[in-house]
XYZ file of C-alpha atoms in Angstrom:
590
model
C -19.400 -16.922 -4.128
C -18.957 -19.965 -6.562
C -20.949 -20.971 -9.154
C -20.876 -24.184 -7.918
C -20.778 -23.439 -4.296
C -23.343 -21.252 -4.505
C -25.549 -20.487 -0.856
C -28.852 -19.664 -3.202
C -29.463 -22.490 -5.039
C -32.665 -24.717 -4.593
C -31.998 -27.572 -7.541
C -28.639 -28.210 -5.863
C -27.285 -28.510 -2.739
C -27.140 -25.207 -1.222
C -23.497 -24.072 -0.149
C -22.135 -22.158 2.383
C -18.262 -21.042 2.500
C -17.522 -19.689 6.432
C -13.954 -17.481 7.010
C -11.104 -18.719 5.617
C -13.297 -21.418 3.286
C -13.301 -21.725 -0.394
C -14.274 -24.014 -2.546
C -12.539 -26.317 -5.012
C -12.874 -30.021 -6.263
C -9.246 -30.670 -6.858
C -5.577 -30.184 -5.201
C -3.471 -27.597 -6.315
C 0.056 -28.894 -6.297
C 2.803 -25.914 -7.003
C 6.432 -26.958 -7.357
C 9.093 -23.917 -7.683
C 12.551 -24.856 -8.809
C 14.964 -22.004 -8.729
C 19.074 -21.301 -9.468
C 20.720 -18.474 -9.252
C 24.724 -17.854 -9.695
C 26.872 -14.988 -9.725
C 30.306 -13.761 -10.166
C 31.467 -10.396 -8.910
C 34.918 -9.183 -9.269
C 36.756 -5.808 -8.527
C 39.955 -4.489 -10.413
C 41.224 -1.538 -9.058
C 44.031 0.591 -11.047
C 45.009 4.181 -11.080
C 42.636 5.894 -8.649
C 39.712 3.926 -10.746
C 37.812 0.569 -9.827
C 36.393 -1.695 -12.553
C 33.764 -3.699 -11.454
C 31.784 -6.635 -13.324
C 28.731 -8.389 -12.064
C 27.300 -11.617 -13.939
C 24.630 -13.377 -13.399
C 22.289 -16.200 -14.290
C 18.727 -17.168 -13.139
C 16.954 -20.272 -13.437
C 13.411 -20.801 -12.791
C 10.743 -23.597 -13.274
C 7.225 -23.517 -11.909
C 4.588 -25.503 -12.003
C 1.368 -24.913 -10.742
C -2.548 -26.899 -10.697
C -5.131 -24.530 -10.258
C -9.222 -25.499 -9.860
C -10.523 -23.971 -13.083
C -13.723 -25.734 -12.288
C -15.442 -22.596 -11.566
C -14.754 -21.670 -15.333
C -15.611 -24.739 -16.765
C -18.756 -25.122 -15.206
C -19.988 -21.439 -16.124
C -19.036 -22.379 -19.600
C -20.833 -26.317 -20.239
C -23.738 -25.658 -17.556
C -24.204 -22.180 -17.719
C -23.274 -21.017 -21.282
C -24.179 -23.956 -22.973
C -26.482 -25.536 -20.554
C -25.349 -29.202 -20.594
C -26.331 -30.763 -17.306
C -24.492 -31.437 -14.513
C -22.427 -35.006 -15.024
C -20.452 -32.298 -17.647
C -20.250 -28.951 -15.940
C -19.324 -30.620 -12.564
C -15.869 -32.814 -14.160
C -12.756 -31.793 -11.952
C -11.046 -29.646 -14.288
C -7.095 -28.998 -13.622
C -5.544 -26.167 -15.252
C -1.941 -26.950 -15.211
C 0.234 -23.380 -15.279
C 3.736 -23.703 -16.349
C 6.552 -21.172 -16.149
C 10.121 -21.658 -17.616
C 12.345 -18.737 -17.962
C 16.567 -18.415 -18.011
C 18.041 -15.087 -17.715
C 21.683 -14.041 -17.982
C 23.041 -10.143 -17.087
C 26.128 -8.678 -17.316
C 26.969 -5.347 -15.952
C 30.572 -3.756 -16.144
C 30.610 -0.420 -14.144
C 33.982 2.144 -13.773
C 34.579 4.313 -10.463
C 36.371 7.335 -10.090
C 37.072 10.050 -7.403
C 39.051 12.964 -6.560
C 38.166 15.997 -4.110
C 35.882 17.659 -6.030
C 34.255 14.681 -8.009
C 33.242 11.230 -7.928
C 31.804 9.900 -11.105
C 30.785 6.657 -12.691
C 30.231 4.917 -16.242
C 29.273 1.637 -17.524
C 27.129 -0.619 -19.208
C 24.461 -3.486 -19.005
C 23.371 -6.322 -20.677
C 20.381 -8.860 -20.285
C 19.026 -11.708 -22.237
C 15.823 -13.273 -20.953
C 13.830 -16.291 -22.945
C 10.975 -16.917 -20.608
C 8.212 -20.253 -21.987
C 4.860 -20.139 -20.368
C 1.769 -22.041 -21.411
C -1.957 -23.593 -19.692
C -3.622 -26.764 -19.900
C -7.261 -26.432 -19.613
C -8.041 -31.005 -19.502
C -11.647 -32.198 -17.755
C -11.478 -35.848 -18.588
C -14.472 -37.386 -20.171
C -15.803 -33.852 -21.149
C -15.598 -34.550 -24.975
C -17.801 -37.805 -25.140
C -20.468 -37.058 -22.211
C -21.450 -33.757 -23.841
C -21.512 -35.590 -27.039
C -24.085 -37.913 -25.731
C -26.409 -34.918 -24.478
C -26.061 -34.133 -28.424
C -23.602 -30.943 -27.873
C -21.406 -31.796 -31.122
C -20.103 -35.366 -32.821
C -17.077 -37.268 -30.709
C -13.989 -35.380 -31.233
C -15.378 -31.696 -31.061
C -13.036 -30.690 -28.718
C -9.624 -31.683 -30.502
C -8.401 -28.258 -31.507
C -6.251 -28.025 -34.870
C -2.679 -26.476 -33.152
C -1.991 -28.952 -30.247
C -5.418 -29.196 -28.041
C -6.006 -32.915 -27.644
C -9.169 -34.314 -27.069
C -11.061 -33.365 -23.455
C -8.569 -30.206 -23.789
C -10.672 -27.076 -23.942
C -7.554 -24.443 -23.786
C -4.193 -25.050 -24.629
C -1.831 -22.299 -25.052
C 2.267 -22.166 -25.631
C 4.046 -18.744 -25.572
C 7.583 -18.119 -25.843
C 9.138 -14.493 -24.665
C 12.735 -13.588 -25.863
C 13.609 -10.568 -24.736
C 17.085 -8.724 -25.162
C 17.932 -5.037 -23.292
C 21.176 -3.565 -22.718
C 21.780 -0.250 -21.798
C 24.503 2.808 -20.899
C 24.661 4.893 -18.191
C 26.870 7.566 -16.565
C 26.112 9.821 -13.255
C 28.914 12.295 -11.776
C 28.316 13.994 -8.374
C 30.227 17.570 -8.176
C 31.370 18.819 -4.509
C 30.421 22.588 -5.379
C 30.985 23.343 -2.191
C 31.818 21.953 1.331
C 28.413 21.279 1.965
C 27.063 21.429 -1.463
C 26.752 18.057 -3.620
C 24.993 18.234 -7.324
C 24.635 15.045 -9.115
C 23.527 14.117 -12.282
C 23.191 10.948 -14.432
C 21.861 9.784 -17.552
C 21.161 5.988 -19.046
C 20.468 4.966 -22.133
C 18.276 1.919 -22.958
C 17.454 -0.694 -25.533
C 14.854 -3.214 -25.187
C 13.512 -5.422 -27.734
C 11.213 -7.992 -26.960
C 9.927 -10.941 -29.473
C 7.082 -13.214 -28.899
C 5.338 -16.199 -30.287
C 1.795 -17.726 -29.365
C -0.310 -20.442 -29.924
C -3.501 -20.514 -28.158
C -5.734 -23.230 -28.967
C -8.807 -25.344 -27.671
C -12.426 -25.020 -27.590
C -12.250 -22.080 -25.300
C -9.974 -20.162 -27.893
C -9.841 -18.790 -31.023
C -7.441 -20.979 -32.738
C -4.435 -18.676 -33.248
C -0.612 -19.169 -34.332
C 1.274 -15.600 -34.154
C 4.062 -13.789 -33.534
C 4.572 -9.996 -32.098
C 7.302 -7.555 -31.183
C 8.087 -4.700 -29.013
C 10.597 -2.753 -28.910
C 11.845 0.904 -26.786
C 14.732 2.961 -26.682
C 15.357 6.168 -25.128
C 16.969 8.226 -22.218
C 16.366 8.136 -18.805
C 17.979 11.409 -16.824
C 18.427 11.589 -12.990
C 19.060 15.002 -11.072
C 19.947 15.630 -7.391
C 21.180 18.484 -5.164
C 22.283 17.728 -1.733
C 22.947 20.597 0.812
C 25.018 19.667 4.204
C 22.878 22.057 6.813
C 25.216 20.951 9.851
C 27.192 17.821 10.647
C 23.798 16.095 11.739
C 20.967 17.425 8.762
C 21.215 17.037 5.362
C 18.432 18.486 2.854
C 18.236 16.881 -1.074
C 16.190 17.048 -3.591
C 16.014 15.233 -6.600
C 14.635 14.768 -10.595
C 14.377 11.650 -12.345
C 12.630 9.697 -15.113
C 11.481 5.971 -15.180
C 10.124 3.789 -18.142
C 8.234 0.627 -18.673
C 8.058 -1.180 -21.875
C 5.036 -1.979 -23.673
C 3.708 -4.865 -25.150
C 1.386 -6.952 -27.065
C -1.792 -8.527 -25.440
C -3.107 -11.963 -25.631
C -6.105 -12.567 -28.012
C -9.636 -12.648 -26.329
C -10.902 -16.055 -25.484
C -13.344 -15.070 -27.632
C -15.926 -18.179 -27.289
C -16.265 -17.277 -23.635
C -17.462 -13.858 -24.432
C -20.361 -12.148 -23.632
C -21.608 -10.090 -26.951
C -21.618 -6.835 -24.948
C -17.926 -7.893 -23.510
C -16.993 -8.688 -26.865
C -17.660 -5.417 -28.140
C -16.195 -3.399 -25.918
C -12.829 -5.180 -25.323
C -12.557 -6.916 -29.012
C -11.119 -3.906 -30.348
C -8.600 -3.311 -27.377
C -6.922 -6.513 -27.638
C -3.724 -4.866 -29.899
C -0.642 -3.698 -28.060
C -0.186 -1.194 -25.471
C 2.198 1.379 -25.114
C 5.774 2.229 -22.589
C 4.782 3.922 -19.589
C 6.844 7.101 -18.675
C 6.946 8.775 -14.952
C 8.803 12.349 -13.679
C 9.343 11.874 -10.426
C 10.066 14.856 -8.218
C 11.010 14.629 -4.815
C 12.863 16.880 -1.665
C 13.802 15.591 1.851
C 15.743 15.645 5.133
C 17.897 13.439 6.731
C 18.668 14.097 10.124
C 20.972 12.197 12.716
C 20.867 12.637 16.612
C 23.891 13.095 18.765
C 26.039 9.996 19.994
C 24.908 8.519 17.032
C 21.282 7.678 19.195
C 18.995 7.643 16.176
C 17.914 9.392 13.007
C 14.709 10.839 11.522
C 14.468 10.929 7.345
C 11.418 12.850 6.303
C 10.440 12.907 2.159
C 7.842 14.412 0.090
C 7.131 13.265 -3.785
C 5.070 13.994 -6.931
C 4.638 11.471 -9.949
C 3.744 12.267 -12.960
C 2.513 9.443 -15.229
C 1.931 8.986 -18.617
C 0.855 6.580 -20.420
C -0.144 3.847 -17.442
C 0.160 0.662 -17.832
C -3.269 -0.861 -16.090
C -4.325 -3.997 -16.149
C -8.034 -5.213 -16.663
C -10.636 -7.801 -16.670
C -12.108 -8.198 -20.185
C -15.822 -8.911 -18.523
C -16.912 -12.719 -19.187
C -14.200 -13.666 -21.701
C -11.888 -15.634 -18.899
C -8.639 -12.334 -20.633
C -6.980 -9.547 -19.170
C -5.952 -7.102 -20.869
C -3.487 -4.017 -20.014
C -4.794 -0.502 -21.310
C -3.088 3.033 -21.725
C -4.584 5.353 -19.597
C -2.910 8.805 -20.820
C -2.274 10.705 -17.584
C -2.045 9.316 -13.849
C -0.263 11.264 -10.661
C 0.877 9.862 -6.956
C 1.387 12.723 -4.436
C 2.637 11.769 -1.036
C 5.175 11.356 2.057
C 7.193 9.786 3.889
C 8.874 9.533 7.255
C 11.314 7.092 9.253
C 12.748 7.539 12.517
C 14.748 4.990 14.329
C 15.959 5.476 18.480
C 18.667 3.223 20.271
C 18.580 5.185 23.005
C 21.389 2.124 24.748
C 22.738 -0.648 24.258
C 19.768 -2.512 25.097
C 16.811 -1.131 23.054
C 16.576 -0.757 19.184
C 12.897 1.422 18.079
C 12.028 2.042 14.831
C 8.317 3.829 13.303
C 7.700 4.467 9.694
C 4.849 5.730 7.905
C 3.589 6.809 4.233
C 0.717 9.022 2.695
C 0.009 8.391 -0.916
C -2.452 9.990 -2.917
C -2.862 8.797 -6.267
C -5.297 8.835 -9.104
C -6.213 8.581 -12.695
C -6.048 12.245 -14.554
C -8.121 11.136 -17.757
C -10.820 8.652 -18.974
C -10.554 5.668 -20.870
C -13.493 5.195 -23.156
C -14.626 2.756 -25.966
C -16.266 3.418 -29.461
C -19.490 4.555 -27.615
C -18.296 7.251 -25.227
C -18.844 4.550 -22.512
C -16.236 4.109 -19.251
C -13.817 1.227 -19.919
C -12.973 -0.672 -16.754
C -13.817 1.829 -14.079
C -10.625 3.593 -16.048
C -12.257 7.198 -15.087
C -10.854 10.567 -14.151
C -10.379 10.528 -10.143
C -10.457 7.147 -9.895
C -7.734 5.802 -7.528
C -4.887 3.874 -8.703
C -5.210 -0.065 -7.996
C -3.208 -1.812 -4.909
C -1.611 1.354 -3.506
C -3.127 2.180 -0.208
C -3.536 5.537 1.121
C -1.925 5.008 4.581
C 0.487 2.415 5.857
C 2.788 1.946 8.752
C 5.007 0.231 10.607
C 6.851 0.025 13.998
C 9.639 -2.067 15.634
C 10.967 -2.761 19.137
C 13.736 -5.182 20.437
C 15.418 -5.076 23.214
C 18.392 -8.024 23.982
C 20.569 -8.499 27.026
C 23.569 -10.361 28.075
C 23.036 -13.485 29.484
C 26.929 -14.880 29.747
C 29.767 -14.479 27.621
C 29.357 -14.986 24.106
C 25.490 -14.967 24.581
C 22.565 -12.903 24.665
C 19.095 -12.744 24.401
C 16.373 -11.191 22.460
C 12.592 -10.313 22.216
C 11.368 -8.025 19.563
C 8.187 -7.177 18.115
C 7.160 -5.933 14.675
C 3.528 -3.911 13.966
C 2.901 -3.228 10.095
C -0.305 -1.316 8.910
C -1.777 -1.607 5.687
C -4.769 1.185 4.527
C -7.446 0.171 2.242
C -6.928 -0.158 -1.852
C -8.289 -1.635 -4.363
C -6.689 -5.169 -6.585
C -7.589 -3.434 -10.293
C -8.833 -0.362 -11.548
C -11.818 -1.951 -12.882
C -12.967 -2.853 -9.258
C -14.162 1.052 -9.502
C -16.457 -0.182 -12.768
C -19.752 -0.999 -12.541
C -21.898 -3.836 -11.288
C -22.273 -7.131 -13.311
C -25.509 -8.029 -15.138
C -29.078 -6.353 -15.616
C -30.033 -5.993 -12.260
C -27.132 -4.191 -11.223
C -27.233 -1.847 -13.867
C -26.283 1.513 -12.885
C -24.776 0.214 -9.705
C -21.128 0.332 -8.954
C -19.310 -3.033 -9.249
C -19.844 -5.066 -6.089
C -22.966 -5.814 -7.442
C -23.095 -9.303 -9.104
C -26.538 -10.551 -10.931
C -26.695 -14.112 -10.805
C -29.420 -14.679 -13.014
C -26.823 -13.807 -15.967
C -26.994 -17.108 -17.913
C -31.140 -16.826 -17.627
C -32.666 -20.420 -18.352
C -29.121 -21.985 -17.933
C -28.366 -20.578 -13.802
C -26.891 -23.255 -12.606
C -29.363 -24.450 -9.716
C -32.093 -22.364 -10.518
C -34.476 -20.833 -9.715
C -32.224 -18.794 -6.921
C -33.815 -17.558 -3.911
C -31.850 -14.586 -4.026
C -30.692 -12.396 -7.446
C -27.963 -10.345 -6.369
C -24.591 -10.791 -4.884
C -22.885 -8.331 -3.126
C -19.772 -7.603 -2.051
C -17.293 -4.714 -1.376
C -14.469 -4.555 -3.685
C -12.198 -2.069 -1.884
C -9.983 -4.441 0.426
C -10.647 -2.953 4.035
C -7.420 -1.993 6.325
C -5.661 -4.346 8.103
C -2.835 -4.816 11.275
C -0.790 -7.566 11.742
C 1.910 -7.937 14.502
C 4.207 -10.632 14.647
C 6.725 -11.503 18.075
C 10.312 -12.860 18.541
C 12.199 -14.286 21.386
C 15.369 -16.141 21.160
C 19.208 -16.381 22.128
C 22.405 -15.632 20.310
C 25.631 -16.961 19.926
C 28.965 -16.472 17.254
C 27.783 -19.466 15.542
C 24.274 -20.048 15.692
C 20.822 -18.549 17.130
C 17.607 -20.046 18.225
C 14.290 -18.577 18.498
C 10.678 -18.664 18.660
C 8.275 -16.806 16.514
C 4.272 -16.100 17.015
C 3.429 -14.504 13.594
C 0.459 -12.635 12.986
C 0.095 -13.074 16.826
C -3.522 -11.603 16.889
C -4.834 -13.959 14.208
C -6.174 -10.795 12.170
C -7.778 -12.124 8.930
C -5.833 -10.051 5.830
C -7.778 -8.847 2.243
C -4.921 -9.228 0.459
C -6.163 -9.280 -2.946
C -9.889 -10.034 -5.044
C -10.256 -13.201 -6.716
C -12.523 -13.017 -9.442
C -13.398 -15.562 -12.499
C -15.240 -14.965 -15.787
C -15.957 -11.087 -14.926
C -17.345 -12.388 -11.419
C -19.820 -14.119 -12.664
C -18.278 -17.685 -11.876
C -16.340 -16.672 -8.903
C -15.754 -13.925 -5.920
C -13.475 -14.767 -3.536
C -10.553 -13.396 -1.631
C -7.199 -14.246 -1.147
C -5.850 -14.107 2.382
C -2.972 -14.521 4.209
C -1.526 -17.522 6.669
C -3.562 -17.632 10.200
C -2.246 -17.073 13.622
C 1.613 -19.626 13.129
C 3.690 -20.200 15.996
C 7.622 -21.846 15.572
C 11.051 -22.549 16.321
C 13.649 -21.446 14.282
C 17.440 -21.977 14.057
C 19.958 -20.110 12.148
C 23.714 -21.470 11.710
C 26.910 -19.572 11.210
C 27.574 -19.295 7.208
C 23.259 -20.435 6.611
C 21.684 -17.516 4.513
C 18.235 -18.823 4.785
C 16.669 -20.089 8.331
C 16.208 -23.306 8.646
C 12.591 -24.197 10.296
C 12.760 -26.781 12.820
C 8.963 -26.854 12.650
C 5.771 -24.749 12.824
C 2.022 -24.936 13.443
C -0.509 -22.846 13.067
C -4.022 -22.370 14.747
C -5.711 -23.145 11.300
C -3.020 -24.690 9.335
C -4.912 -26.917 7.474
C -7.706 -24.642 5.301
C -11.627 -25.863 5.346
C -13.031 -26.696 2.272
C -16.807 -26.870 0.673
C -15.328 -30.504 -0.669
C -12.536 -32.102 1.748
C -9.149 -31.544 0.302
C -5.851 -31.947 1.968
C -4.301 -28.734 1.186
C -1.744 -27.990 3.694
C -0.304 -24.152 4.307
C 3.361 -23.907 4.826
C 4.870 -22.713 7.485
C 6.396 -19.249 6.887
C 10.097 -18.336 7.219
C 9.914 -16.124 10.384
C 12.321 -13.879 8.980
C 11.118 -12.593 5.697
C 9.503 -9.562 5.798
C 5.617 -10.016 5.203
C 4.915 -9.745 1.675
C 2.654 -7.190 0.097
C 1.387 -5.921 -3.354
C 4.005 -3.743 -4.352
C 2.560 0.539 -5.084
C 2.485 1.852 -7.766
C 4.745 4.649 -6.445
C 7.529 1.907 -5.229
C 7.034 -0.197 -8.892
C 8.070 3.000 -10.698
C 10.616 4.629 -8.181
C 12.606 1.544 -8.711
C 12.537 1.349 -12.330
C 13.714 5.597 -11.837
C 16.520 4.530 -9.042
C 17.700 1.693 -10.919
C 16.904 2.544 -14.775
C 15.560 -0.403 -15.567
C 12.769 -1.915 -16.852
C 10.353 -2.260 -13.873
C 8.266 -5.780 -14.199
């Protein structure tokens, strides 16, 4: 659904979007310019090795994104100005800058009975983002419908005229950190580790958020953590071919300060409830407790690693929709727990054939209730709720098998299957419907009939939207065939070879009551694909794809790119996997 594409209206054309279609008025460019160097050196001296990694990141990214939706919902139905306004192509250009420098300097040691290991890190990260909300000729045609005298829109700290949000932030954030683990060989078969880092973060901001769809504001904030982070293990040696561990260990996320409300764009009711939230929200902690196996069959044929875990969260970090207001916000909730498994098994049962099956249960869920001044729910934040974008099943399997074909050569076709269970994009997809008529009714109800007099190609032959926020399973199962040599290989790829259409993730705009959408993934993409001796990266000869070019509501020459056959598909990362690695590596997880 889009307020402007909308399949209900009877003043306006009526529109509607097929699979794969969405609708936007504009292009949206998106450049992505990215450096990174490093330097690692080794010094070994007296039965010690001093290592020291530095590195810098550069990044630049600029994106246009169709905030017409917004815009419209805003001068047509908010302040019902008529259509020559609400319908201007409005561009919100995104911008990202950030540099980031790390050092790390770690010491090695080992003798029969012990292996340890000290050092220290250090990062500095200054990251500039800002938006650019600009629909030309908005200022002086909504002037002439008697909205407000020429010039309304020029905002006092850097919104020009026709801009209706402008925003510059600037993040400078500094970290560095200790750490030290030691592993003790108790016995033959008996290994007990433990480890311990200290961290440091402290983060400074300054904002300016300006523009008739802002509150004019000029501020600065801070944040700042420190604390320990402990990690235990005990690994037992069962036999030369199973070994059993379990392990202890505590992860952290820093806090922050949130944005302020777009408070023009807010619904009273949405004003009230998420006006007072907009301060700063706290560090998340997790214990995470987990025991395994890891098992290896004879001749060196395969190996099967089975895992259990429990999480125990406090303080999690989720983030929200603050209704109409066009914010999001990220609230505590005070107690959250993930409960799950694990298990991997690989077989190369020759020389010819490689098989490999993976699969993970996670059950996890909110442990408390978030409420506002008035006892009410906040964001579908409730007790037993499940915790957004983690899935409760997925899978995957692999298969090659290559041959010999003549010296120096052989050949390949492999196959890869990955399984994704159903989960939700944010917790407040588990709220409750939008609007009057879907009071009561769990969100996935959307009234369209919010902006009353103002609906935008009223009167609607139909009230309610619906729609099922919980993103529904999905397979996908991509295919490789090519030939190998010492200095280069060439293949062809068929990804997502059954053309399976992929909820990835809700798209939502102005508490869905501008937009509902979904984002998907790339369609059915078949191509050729050449690596090089000393090449990282493939290099794409070219690709195609059965719908490489998306459909639009408006034409638009939007083209997909082809994806590199070799990266792994890409998926929201779990909550589980977000905090294990900040455990595993002690750092801040973002």
């Amino acid at each position: 659904f889009n307020i402007l594409a909308n399949p209900y209206t009877t003043t306006r054309r009526p529109v509607r979007l097929g699979e794969r279609q969405l609708f936007t008025q504009i292009n949206e460019p998106y450049t992505d310019d990215f450096v990174l160097g490093d330097v690692n050196w080794k010094y070994k001296f007296g039965g010690a090795t001093l290592t020291s990694i530095t590195s810098y990141t550069h990044r630049h990214i600029l994106v246009v994104r169709d905030a017409t939706a917004l815009t419209g919902s805003v001068m047509g139905g908010t302040l019902g100005l008529s259509d020559r306004v609400y319908t201007l192509d409005a561009p919100l250009d995104d911008s990202t800058r950030s540099n980031v420098w790390t050092q790390e300097l770690r010491l090695t040691g080992a003798s029969r009975k012990l292996r340890w290991l000290v050092g220290g890190f250090y990062g500095d990260s200054k990251r500039d983002y800002g938006q650019n909300v600009r629909p030309v000729g908005v200022d002086s045609l909504a002037a002439a419908e008697g909205f407000a005298p020429k010039g309304w829109s020029r905002g006092s700290l850097g919104a020009g005229i026709d801009v209706l949000f402008f925003s510059r932030l600037h993040y400078d954030l500094e970290q560095y950190a200790a750490f030290g683990e030691a592993t003790l060989s108790a016995t033959d078969r008996l290994d007990v580790t433990a480890g311990l880092r200290y961290y440091n973060f402290t983060e400074d901001r300054t904002l300016i958020f300006d523009g008739a769809f802002a509150v004019p504001t000029a501020d600065t904030g801070k944040t700042d953590a420190s604390g320990v982070a402990p990690r235990f293990m005990v690994s037992y040696k069962a036999s030369d071919a199973v070994t059993f561990n379990a392990q202890a260990s505590r992860g952290f996320r820093l806090g922050g300060v949130n944005d302020p409300l777009n408070a023009p764009l807010c619904a009273a009711a949405d004003l009230s409830t998420f006006g007072p939230l907009a301060g700063s929200w706290k560090d998340e902690t997790a214990w995470n407790y987990e025991v395994g196996a890891k098992s290896q069959f004879p001749r060196g044929k395969g190996s099967l690693n089975v895992s259990a875990f429990y999480m125990d969260i406090r303080d999690l970090q989720l983030t929200v929709t603050a209704g109409s207001c066009s914010s999001r916000l990220i609230l505590n909730a005070d107690k959250a727990r993930s409960v799950g498994a694990e298990v991997e098994l690989t077989v190369s049962p020759d020389e010819h054939l490689d098989f490999s099956l993976s699969g993970g249960l996670n059950n996890s869920k909110l442990l408390t209730t978030f409420r506002d001044q008035g006892g009410n729910v906040v964001a579908g934040i409730a007790e037993g709720n499940r915790l957004p974008s983690v899935p409760r099943f997925q899978g995957s399997a692999s298969a090659t098998y290559g041959w010999s074909v003549g010296t120096g050569s052989r050949a390949f076709v492999s196959g890869t299957y990955q399984y994704v269970g159903s989960r939700y994009t944010l917790i407040d997809d588990q709220g409750a419907g939008v609007g009057p008529a879907c009071a009561g009714q769990k969100l996935g109800c959307v009234d369209l009939n919010t902006f009353g007099a103002n609906t935008i190609g009223g009167p609607l032959t139909q009230g309610i939207f619906r729609f099922n926020p919980l993103l529904p399973a999905y397979s996908l199962l991509n295919l490789h065939a090519g030939l190998t040599r010492q200095s280069w290989q060439l293949s062809v790829y068929l990804n997502n070879a059954l053309d399976e259409t992929a909820f990835l993730a809700l798209d939502r705009e102005r508490g869905l009551r501008a937009r509902v959408g979904y984002l998907t993934n790339q369609p059915r993409t078949v191509g050729v694909l050449l690596k090089t001796a000393g090449r990282q990266h493939a290099a794409r000869r070219f690709c195609f794809s059965d719908r490489s070019r998306l459909t639009f509501a408006r034409p638009s020459p939007l083209q997909l790119p082809c994806p590199r056959p070799s990266q792994p598909l890409r998926y929201r990362i779990s909550r589980r996997s977000l905090s294990q690695a900040a455990i595993r590596r002690g750092l801040r997880a973002s």
